[in-house]
CSV table of N, CA, C and O in Angstrom, one decimal:
chain,number,residue,atom,x,y,z
A,29,MET,N,7.2,5.2,-12.5
A,29,MET,CA,7.1,4.5,-10.8
A,29,MET,C,7.7,3.1,-11.0
A,29,MET,O,7.4,2.2,-11.7
A,30,ILE,N,8.7,2.8,-10.2
A,30,ILE,CA,9.1,1.3,-10.2
A,30,ILE,C,8.4,0.5,-9.9
A,30,ILE,O,8.4,-0.8,-9.9
A,31,MET,N,7.5,0.8,-9.0
A,31,MET,CA,6.3,-0.3,-8.3
A,31,MET,C,5.6,-0.8,-9.5
A,31,MET,O,5.3,-1.8,-9.6
A,32,SER,N,5.0,0.5,-10.5
A,32,SER,CA,4.5,0.2,-11.5
A,32,SER,C,5.5,-0.8,-12.3
A,32,SER,O,4.4,-2.1,-13.1
A,33,THR,N,6.3,-0.6,-12.7
A,33,THR,CA,7.3,-1.8,-13.4
A,33,THR,C,7.3,-3.1,-13.0
A,33,THR,O,7.2,-4.2,-13.6
A,34,PHE,N,7.3,-3.2,-11.5
A,34,PHE,CA,7.2,-4.6,-11.0
A,34,PHE,C,6.0,-5.1,-11.1
A,34,PHE,O,5.9,-6.4,-11.5
A,35,THR,N,4.6,-4.3,-10.6
A,35,THR,CA,3.6,-5.2,-10.5
A,35,THR,C,3.2,-5.4,-11.8
A,35,THR,O,2.2,-6.3,-12.2
A,36,GLU,N,3.2,-4.5,-12.8
A,36,GLU,CA,2.9,-5.1,-14.5
A,36,GLU,C,3.6,-6.5,-14.9
A,36,GLU,O,2.9,-6.9,-15.9
A,37,ARG,N,4.5,-6.8,-14.2
A,37,ARG,CA,4.8,-8.3,-14.7
A,37,ARG,C,4.3,-9.2,-14.1
A,37,ARG,O,4.6,-10.4,-14.5
A,38,TYR,N,3.4,-9.1,-13.2
A,38,TYR,CA,2.5,-10.0,-12.8
A,38,TYR,C,1.1,-10.4,-12.4
A,38,TYR,O,0.8,-9.2,-12.9
A,39,ASP,N,0.6,-11.6,-12.4
A,39,ASP,CA,-1.0,-11.4,-12.7
A,39,ASP,C,-1.4,-11.6,-10.9
A,39,ASP,O,-1.1,-12.6,-10.3
A,40,PHE,N,-2.3,-10.8,-10.8
A,40,PHE,CA,-2.6,-10.6,-9.3
A,40,PHE,C,-4.4,-11.1,-9.1
A,40,PHE,O,-4.9,-10.8,-8.4
A,41,THR,N,-4.9,-12.0,-10.1
A,41,THR,CA,-6.1,-12.3,-10.2
A,41,THR,C,-6.5,-12.9,-8.7
A,41,THR,O,-5.6,-13.8,-8.3
A,42,GLY,N,-7.4,-12.4,-8.2
A,42,GLY,CA,-7.8,-12.9,-6.9
A,42,GLY,C,-7.0,-12.4,-5.6
A,42,GLY,O,-7.2,-12.8,-4.5
A,43,LYS,N,-6.1,-11.7,-5.9
A,43,LYS,CA,-5.2,-11.1,-4.7
A,43,LYS,C,-5.7,-9.7,-4.4
A,43,LYS,O,-6.4,-8.8,-5.2
A,44,THR,N,-5.4,-9.2,-3.2
A,44,THR,CA,-6.1,-7.9,-2.5
A,44,THR,C,-4.5,-7.1,-2.1
A,44,THR,O,-3.6,-7.9,-1.6
A,45,VAL,N,-4.7,-6.2,-2.5
A,45,VAL,CA,-3.2,-5.2,-2.9
A,45,VAL,C,-3.3,-4.4,-1.9
A,45,VAL,O,-4.4,-3.4,-2.0
A,46,PHE,N,-2.9,-4.0,-0.5
A,46,PHE,CA,-2.9,-2.5,0.2
A,46,PHE,C,-1.7,-2.0,0.2
A,46,PHE,O,-0.6,-2.2,0.5
A,47,PRO,N,-2.1,-0.5,-0.8
A,47,PRO,CA,-1.1,0.4,-1.1
A,47,PRO,C,-0.2,0.8,0.4
A,47,PRO,O,-0.8,1.1,1.2
A,48,LEU,N,0.8,0.8,0.2
A,48,LEU,CA,1.7,1.6,1.5
A,48,LEU,C,2.9,2.2,1.1
A,48,LEU,O,3.7,1.7,0.0
A,49,VAL,N,2.8,3.4,1.4
A,49,VAL,CA,3.7,4.7,0.7
A,49,VAL,C,4.2,5.7,1.7
A,49,VAL,O,3.8,5.6,2.8
A,50,THR,N,5.0,6.0,1.2
A,50,THR,CA,6.0,7.1,2.1
A,50,THR,C,5.7,8.4,1.3
A,50,THR,O,5.7,8.3,0.0
A,51,TYR,N,5.3,9.7,2.0
A,51,TYR,CA,5.5,10.6,1.0
A,51,TYR,C,6.0,11.9,1.7
A,51,TYR,O,6.3,11.9,2.9
A,52,ALA,N,6.1,13.0,0.9
A,52,ALA,CA,6.6,14.2,1.4
A,52,ALA,C,5.5,15.2,1.1
A,52,ALA,O,5.3,15.9,2.0
A,53,VAL,N,4.7,15.2,0.4
A,53,VAL,CA,3.8,16.1,-0.2
A,53,VAL,C,2.2,15.3,-0.3
A,53,VAL,O,1.2,16.1,0.2
A,54,SER,N,2.1,14.5,-0.8
A,54,SER,CA,0.7,14.2,-1.5
A,54,SER,C,0.0,12.9,-0.9
A,54,SER,O,-1.0,12.7,-1.5
A,55,GLY,N,0.3,12.4,0.1
A,55,GLY,CA,-0.1,11.4,1.0
A,55,GLY,C,-0.4,10.2,-0.2
A,55,GLY,O,0.7,9.8,-0.9
A,56,LEU,N,-1.3,9.3,-0.1
A,56,LEU,CA,-1.6,8.4,-1.1
A,56,LEU,C,-1.4,8.5,-2.3
A,56,LEU,O,-1.1,8.2,-3.1
A,57,GLY,N,-1.9,9.9,-2.6
A,57,GLY,CA,-2.1,10.6,-4.1
A,57,GLY,C,-2.4,9.6,-5.0
A,57,GLY,O,-3.6,9.4,-4.7
A,58,GLN,N,-1.7,9.5,-6.0
A,58,GLN,CA,-2.6,8.6,-7.2
A,58,GLN,C,-2.3,7.1,-6.9
A,58,GLN,O,-2.8,6.3,-8.1
A,59,ALA,N,-1.6,6.6,-5.7
A,59,ALA,CA,-1.1,5.3,-5.8
A,59,ALA,C,-2.2,4.4,-5.9
A,59,ALA,O,-2.4,3.2,-6.6
A,60,PRO,N,-3.5,4.3,-5.0
A,60,PRO,CA,-4.7,3.4,-5.5
A,60,PRO,C,-4.7,3.3,-6.8
A,60,PRO,O,-5.1,2.0,-7.4
A,61,GLN,N,-4.9,4.5,-7.5
A,61,GLN,CA,-5.4,4.3,-9.3
A,61,GLN,C,-4.1,3.5,-10.0
A,61,GLN,O,-4.4,2.7,-11.0
A,62,VAL,N,-2.9,4.0,-9.6
A,62,VAL,CA,-1.9,3.2,-10.3
A,62,VAL,C,-1.8,1.9,-9.9
A,62,VAL,O,-1.3,0.9,-11.0
A,63,TYR,N,-2.0,1.5,-8.7
A,63,TYR,CA,-2.0,-0.1,-8.5
A,63,TYR,C,-3.5,-0.6,-9.0
A,63,TYR,O,-3.3,-1.9,-9.9
A,64,THR,N,-4.3,0.2,-9.3
A,64,THR,CA,-5.5,-0.6,-9.9
A,64,THR,C,-5.2,-1.0,-11.4
A,64,THR,O,-5.5,-1.9,-12.1
A,65,ALA,N,-4.5,0.2,-11.9
A,65,ALA,CA,-4.1,0.1,-13.3
A,65,ALA,C,-3.0,-1.1,-13.5
A,65,ALA,O,-3.3,-1.8,-14.7
A,66,SER,N,-1.9,-1.3,-12.7
A,66,SER,CA,-1.1,-2.1,-12.7
A,66,SER,C,-1.3,-3.4,-12.1
A,66,SER,O,-0.2,-4.4,-12.9
A,67,CYS,N,-1.7,-3.5,-11.5
A,67,CYS,CA,-1.9,-5.2,-10.9
A,67,CYS,C,-3.2,-5.7,-11.3
A,67,CYS,O,-4.6,-5.4,-10.7
A,68,ARG,N,-3.1,-6.2,-12.6
A,68,ARG,CA,-4.2,-6.7,-13.2
A,68,ARG,C,-5.1,-8.0,-12.6
A,68,ARG,O,-4.3,-8.7,-11.9
A,69,GLY,N,-6.3,-7.7,-12.4
A,69,GLY,CA,-6.9,-8.7,-11.7
A,69,GLY,C,-7.0,-8.9,-9.9
A,69,GLY,O,-7.9,-9.4,-9.3
A,70,ALA,N,-6.3,-7.5,-9.6
A,70,ALA,CA,-6.4,-7.2,-8.1
A,70,ALA,C,-7.7,-6.7,-7.5
A,70,ALA,O,-8.2,-5.9,-8.2
A,71,THR,N,-8.1,-6.7,-6.2
A,71,THR,CA,-8.7,-5.8,-5.6
A,71,THR,C,-7.9,-5.1,-4.8
A,71,THR,O,-6.9,-5.3,-4.1
A,72,ILE,N,-7.9,-3.5,-4.7
A,72,ILE,CA,-7.3,-2.8,-4.3
A,72,ILE,C,-8.0,-2.2,-3.0
A,72,ILE,O,-9.0,-1.8,-3.1
A,73,ASP,N,-7.5,-2.4,-1.9
A,73,ASP,CA,-8.0,-2.4,-0.8
A,73,ASP,C,-7.6,-1.0,-0.1
A,73,ASP,O,-6.7,0.0,-0.6
A,74,GLU,N,-8.0,-0.8,1.4
A,74,GLU,CA,-7.5,0.3,2.1
A,74,GLU,C,-5.7,0.7,2.1
A,74,GLU,O,-5.2,-0.5,2.6
A,75,GLY,N,-5.4,1.8,1.6
A,75,GLY,CA,-3.9,1.9,1.9
A,75,GLY,C,-3.7,3.1,3.1
A,75,GLY,O,-4.2,3.0,3.8
A,76,LEU,N,-2.3,2.7,3.0
A,76,LEU,CA,-1.6,3.8,4.0
A,76,LEU,C,-0.5,4.4,3.7
A,76,LEU,O,0.3,4.4,2.8
A,77,ALA,N,-0.3,5.9,4.1
A,77,ALA,CA,0.3,6.7,3.5
A,77,ALA,C,1.2,7.4,4.9
A,77,ALA,O,0.3,7.9,6.0
A,78,ILE,N,2.6,7.2,5.1
A,78,ILE,CA,3.3,7.8,6.4
A,78,ILE,C,4.5,9.0,5.5
A,78,ILE,O,5.1,8.6,4.7
A,79,ARG,N,4.0,10.0,6.0
A,79,ARG,CA,5.1,10.8,5.8
A,79,ARG,C,6.4,10.5,5.8
A,79,ARG,O,7.0,9.7,7.1
A,80,GLY,N,7.3,10.8,5.2
A,80,GLY,CA,8.7,10.2,4.9
A,80,GLY,C,9.6,10.6,6.2
A,80,GLY,O,10.2,9.3,7.0
A,81,GLU,N,9.4,11.5,6.9
A,81,GLU,CA,10.4,12.0,7.9
A,81,GLU,C,9.5,11.1,9.2
A,81,GLU,O,10.5,11.7,10.0
A,82,GLU,N,8.3,10.8,9.0
A,82,GLU,CA,7.5,10.5,10.4
A,82,GLU,C,7.7,8.8,10.1
A,82,GLU,O,7.2,8.4,11.4
A,83,ALA,N,8.5,8.2,9.0
A,83,ALA,CA,8.2,6.6,9.1
A,83,ALA,C,9.3,6.0,10.2
A,83,ALA,O,8.8,5.1,10.7
A,84,ALA,N,10.2,6.5,10.8
A,84,ALA,CA,10.9,5.6,11.6
A,84,ALA,C,9.9,5.8,13.2
A,84,ALA,O,10.1,4.7,13.9
A,85,ASP,N,9.4,6.7,13.2
A,85,ASP,CA,8.3,6.7,14.6
A,85,ASP,C,7.1,6.3,14.3
A,85,ASP,O,6.2,6.6,15.2
A,86,SER,N,7.0,5.6,13.4
A,86,SER,CA,5.1,5.1,12.8
A,86,SER,C,4.4,3.6,13.0
A,86,SER,O,3.6,3.1,12.8
A,87,ILE,N,5.5,3.4,14.0
A,87,ILE,CA,5.2,1.7,14.5
A,87,ILE,C,3.7,1.6,14.6
A,87,ILE,O,2.9,0.8,14.6
A,88,ASP,N,3.3,2.4,15.7
A,88,ASP,CA,1.9,2.5,16.2
A,88,ASP,C,1.1,2.7,15.2
A,88,ASP,O,0.0,1.9,15.2
A,89,THR,N,1.2,3.5,14.3
A,89,THR,CA,0.1,3.7,13.1
A,89,THR,C,0.2,2.7,12.2
A,89,THR,O,-0.8,2.0,11.6
A,90,VAL,N,1.6,1.9,11.9
A,90,VAL,CA,1.6,0.8,11.1
A,90,VAL,C,0.6,-0.3,11.6
A,90,VAL,O,-0.1,-1.1,10.7
A,91,GLN,N,1.1,-0.5,12.9
A,91,GLN,CA,0.5,-1.8,13.7
A,91,GLN,C,-1.0,-1.7,13.3
A,91,GLN,O,-1.8,-2.4,13.5
A,92,SER,N,-1.7,-0.2,13.7
A,92,SER,CA,-3.2,-0.3,13.9
A,92,SER,C,-3.7,-0.6,12.6
A,92,SER,O,-4.6,-1.0,12.7
A,93,TRP,N,-2.9,-0.1,11.6
A,93,TRP,CA,-3.6,0.1,10.0
A,93,TRP,C,-3.6,-2.0,10.1
A,93,TRP,O,-4.6,-2.2,9.3
A,94,LEU,N,-2.4,-2.3,10.1
A,94,LEU,CA,-2.2,-3.7,9.9
A,94,LEU,C,-3.4,-4.7,10.6
A,94,LEU,O,-4.0,-5.6,9.9
A,95,GLN,N,-3.8,-4.2,11.7
A,95,GLN,CA,-4.8,-4.7,12.7
A,95,GLN,C,-6.4,-4.6,11.8
A,95,GLN,O,-7.0,-5.2,11.9
A,96,ARG,N,-6.6,-3.1,11.5
A,96,ARG,CA,-7.7,-2.8,10.8
A,96,ARG,C,-7.9,-3.7,9.6
A,96,ARG,O,-9.0,-4.0,9.3
A,97,ILE,N,-6.7,-3.9,8.5
A,97,ILE,CA,-7.3,-4.7,7.8
A,97,ILE,C,-6.9,-6.0,7.6
A,97,ILE,O,-7.0,-7.0,6.6
A,98,GLY,N,-7.0,-6.5,8.8
A,98,GLY,CA,-6.7,-8.3,9.1
A,98,GLY,C,-5.6,-8.7,8.8
A,98,GLY,O,-5.6,-9.8,8.8
A,99,LEU,N,-4.6,-7.9,8.9
A,99,LEU,CA,-3.2,-9.0,8.6
A,99,LEU,C,-1.9,-8.8,9.9
A,99,LEU,O,-1.4,-9.4,9.8
A,100,LEU,N,-2.9,-8.3,10.9
A,100,LEU,CA,-2.1,-8.7,12.5
A,100,LEU,C,-3.1,-8.6,13.2
A,100,LEU,O,-4.3,-8.1,13.3
A,101,ALA,N,-2.9,-9.8,14.2
A,101,ALA,CA,-3.7,-9.7,15.1
A,101,ALA,C,-3.7,-9.0,16.3
A,101,ALA,O,-2.9,-8.6,16.6
A,102,ARG,N,-4.9,-8.9,16.6
A,102,ARG,CA,-4.9,-7.9,18.1
A,102,ARG,C,-4.3,-8.4,19.3
A,102,ARG,O,-3.9,-9.1,19.7
């Protein structure tokens, strides 16, 4: 996985990671576990999975998620 190769190079101590993935079949799948293993020291929090073919029309879903996790003001 390309993201594992990227994240394994950094120290995430004290950081929070919110997995965001697009998918065809598996939803979040193993993403939380993969990020837990590759993001040393991070807290893995609520992720979001968007079906690939729905990504272009998912702004409301993404905004709602960002508000829920506290990264976007209401």
